[in-house]
mmCIF file of C-alpha atoms in Angstrom:
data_model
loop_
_atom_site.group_PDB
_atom_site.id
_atom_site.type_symbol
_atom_site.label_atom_id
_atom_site.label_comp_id
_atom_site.label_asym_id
_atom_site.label_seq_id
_atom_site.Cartn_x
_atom_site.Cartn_y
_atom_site.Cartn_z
ATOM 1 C CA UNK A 1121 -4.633 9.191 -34.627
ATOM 2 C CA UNK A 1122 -1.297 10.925 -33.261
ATOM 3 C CA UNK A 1123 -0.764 11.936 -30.151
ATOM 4 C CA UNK A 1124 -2.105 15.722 -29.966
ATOM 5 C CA UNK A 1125 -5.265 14.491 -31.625
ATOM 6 C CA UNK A 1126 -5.624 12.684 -28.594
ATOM 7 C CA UNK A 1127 -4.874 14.911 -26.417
ATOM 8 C CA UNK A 1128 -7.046 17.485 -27.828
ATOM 9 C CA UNK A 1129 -10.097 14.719 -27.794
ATOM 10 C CA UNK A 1130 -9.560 13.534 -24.355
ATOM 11 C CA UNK A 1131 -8.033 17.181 -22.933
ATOM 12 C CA UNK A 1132 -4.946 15.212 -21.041
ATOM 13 C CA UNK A 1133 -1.671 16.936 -21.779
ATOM 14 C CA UNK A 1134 0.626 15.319 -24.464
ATOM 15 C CA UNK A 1135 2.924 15.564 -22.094
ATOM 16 C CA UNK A 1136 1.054 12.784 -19.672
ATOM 17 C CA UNK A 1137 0.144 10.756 -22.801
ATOM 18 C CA UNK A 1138 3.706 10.087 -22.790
ATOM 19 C CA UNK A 1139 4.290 9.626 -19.543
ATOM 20 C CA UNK A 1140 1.378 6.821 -19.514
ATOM 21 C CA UNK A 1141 2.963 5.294 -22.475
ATOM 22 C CA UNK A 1142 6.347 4.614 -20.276
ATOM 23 C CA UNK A 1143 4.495 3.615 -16.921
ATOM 24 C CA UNK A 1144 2.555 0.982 -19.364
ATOM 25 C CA UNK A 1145 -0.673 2.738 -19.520
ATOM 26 C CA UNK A 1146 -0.913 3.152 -22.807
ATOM 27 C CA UNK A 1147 0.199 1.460 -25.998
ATOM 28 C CA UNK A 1148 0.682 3.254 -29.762
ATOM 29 C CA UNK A 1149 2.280 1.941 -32.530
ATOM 30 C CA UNK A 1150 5.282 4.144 -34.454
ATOM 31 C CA UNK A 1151 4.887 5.336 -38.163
ATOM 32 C CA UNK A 1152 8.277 4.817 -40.118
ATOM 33 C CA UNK A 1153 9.260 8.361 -38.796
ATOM 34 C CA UNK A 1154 8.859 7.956 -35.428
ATOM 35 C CA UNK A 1155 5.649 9.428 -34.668
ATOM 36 C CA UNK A 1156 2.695 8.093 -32.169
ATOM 37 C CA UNK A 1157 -0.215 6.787 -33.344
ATOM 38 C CA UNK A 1158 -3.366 5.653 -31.487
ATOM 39 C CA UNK A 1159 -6.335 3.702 -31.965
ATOM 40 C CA UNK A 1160 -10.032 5.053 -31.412
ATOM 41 C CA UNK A 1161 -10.496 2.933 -28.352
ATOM 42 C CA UNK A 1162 -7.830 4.818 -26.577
ATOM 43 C CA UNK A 1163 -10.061 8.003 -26.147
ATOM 44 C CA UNK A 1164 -11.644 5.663 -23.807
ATOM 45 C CA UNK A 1165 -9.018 4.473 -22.701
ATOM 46 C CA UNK A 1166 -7.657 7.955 -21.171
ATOM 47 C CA UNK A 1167 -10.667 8.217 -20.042
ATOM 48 C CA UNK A 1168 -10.544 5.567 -17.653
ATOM 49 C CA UNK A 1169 -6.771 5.656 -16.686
ATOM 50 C CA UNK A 1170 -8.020 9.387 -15.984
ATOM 51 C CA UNK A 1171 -11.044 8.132 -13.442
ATOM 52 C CA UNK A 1172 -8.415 6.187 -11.974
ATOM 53 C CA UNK A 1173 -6.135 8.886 -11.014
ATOM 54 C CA UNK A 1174 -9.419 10.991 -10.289
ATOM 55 C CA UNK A 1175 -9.665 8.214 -7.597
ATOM 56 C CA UNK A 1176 -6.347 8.900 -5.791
ATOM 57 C CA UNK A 1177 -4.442 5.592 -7.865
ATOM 58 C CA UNK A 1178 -0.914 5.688 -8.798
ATOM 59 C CA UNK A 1179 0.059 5.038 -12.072
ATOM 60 C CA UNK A 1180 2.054 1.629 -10.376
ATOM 61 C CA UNK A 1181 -1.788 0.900 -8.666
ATOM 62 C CA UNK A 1182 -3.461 1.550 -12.072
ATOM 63 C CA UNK A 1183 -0.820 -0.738 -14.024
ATOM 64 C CA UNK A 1184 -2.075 -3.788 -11.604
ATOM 65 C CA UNK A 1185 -5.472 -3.118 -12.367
ATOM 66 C CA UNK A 1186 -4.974 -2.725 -16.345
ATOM 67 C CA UNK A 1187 -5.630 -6.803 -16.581
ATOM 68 C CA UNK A 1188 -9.165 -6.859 -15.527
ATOM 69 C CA UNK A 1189 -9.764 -4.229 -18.985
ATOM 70 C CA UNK A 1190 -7.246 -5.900 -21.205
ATOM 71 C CA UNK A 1191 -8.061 -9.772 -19.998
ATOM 72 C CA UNK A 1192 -11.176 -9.839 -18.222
ATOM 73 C CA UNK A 1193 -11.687 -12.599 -16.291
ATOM 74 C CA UNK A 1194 -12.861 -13.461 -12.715
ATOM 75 C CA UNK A 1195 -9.558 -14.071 -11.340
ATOM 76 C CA UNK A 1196 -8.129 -10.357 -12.629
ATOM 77 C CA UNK A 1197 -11.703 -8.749 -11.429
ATOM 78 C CA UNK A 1198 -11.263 -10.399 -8.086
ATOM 79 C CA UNK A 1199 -7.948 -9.307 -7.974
ATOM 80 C CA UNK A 1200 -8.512 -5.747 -9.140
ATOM 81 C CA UNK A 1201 -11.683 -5.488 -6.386
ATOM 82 C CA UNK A 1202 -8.821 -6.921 -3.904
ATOM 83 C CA UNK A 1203 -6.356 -3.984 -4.905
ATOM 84 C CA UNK A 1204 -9.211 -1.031 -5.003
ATOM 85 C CA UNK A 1205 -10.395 -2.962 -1.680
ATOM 86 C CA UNK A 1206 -6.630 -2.161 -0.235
ATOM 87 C CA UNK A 1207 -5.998 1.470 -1.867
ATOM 88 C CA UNK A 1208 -9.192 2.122 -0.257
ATOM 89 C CA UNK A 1209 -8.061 1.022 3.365
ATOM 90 C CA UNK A 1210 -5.102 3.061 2.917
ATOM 91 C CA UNK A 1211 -6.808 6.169 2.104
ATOM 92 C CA UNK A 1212 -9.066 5.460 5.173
ATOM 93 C CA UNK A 1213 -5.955 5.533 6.843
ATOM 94 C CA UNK A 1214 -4.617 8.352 6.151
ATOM 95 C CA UNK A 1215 -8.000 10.289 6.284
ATOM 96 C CA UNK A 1216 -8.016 9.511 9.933
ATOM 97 C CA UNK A 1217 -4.607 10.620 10.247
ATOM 98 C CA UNK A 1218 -5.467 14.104 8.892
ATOM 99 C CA UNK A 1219 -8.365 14.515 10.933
ATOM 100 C CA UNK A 1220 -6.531 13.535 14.106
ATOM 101 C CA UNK A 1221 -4.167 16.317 12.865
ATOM 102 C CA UNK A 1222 -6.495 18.571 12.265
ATOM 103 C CA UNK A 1223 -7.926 18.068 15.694
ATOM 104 C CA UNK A 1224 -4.961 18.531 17.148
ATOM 105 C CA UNK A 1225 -4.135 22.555 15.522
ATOM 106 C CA UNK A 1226 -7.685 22.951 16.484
ATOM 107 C CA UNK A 1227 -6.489 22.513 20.293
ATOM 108 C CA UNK A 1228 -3.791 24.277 19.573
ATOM 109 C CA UNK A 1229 -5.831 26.982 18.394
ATOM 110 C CA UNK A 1230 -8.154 27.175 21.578
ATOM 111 C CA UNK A 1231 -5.335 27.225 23.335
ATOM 112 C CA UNK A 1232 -3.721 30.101 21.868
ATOM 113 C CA UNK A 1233 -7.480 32.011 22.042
ATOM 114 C CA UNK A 1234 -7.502 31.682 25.381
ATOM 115 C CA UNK A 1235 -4.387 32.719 26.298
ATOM 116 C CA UNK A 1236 -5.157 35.915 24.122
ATOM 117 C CA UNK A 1237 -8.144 36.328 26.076
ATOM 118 C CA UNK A 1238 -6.769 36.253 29.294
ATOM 119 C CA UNK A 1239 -3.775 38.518 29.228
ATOM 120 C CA UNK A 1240 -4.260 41.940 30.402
ATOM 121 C CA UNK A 1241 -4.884 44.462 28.375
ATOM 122 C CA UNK A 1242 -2.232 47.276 28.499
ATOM 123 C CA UNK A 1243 -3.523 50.463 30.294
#
C-alpha cells in the first residue's frame, strides 16, 4: 500500500509516517519511481509505535525497544522491560517535580490571598 493509504487506515499524518521511516520506525520498500510502499502488517505496526508515543516514549526510546517485536527473544524482552522499567522512573521523577511545583504556586497563592485580605480597604 503507499503511504496515504496508510495514513488514512491508521489516521497518523503522512507527514509522521515519514518521519518514523528516518528515526527507523518504519520500513517501506520504493517502486521504480520513487514512491512508498507498505506491507499490511504495518497498520499494526503504527499502531503500536503510536501506543508507544501515547506512553510518553521518544522515538530514540521506541527505536531500543523495536527488537523485542522484530526479534523476540528473552534477552530483547528483558531488555525492553529494563528500558520501560527506566522511562518509567524518569517520568516518576519528573511527576514529583511538578507536583512539588505546583505546591509551591499554591503557597504562593495563599500568600498573595492573604495579603489581599488584609490590606485596608480604601474609605
Amino acid at each position: 500500500m503507499r503511504i496515504g493509504e496508510l495514513a488514512s487506515r491508521t489516521g497518523v499524518s503522512v507527514r509522521s509516517l515519514r518521519y518514523y521511516e528516518e528515526q527507523g520506525l518504519l520500513t517501506s520498500t520504493r517502486s521504480a519511481g520513487g514512491q512508498r510502499h507498505y506491507a499490511e502488517a504495518d497498520v499494526e505496526r503504527v499502531a503500536f509505535v503510536q501506543r508507544l508515543y501515547a506512553a510518553g516514549l521518544s522515538s530514540r526510546t521506541i527505536t531500543e525497544l523495536l527488537p523485542c517485536v522484530d526479534s523476540p527473544s528473552d534477552e530483547n524482552s528483558d531488555a525492553a522491560m529494563e528500558r520501560m522499567a527506566a522511562e518509567r522512573d524518569r517520568l516518576s521523577a519528573h511527576i514529583d517535580d511538578l507536583l512539588r511545583t505546583r505546591d509551591a504556586l499554591d503557597a504562593l497563592m495563599a500568600s498573595a490571598r492573604a495579603y489581599r485580605d488584609a490590606r485596608p480597604v480604601p474609605a
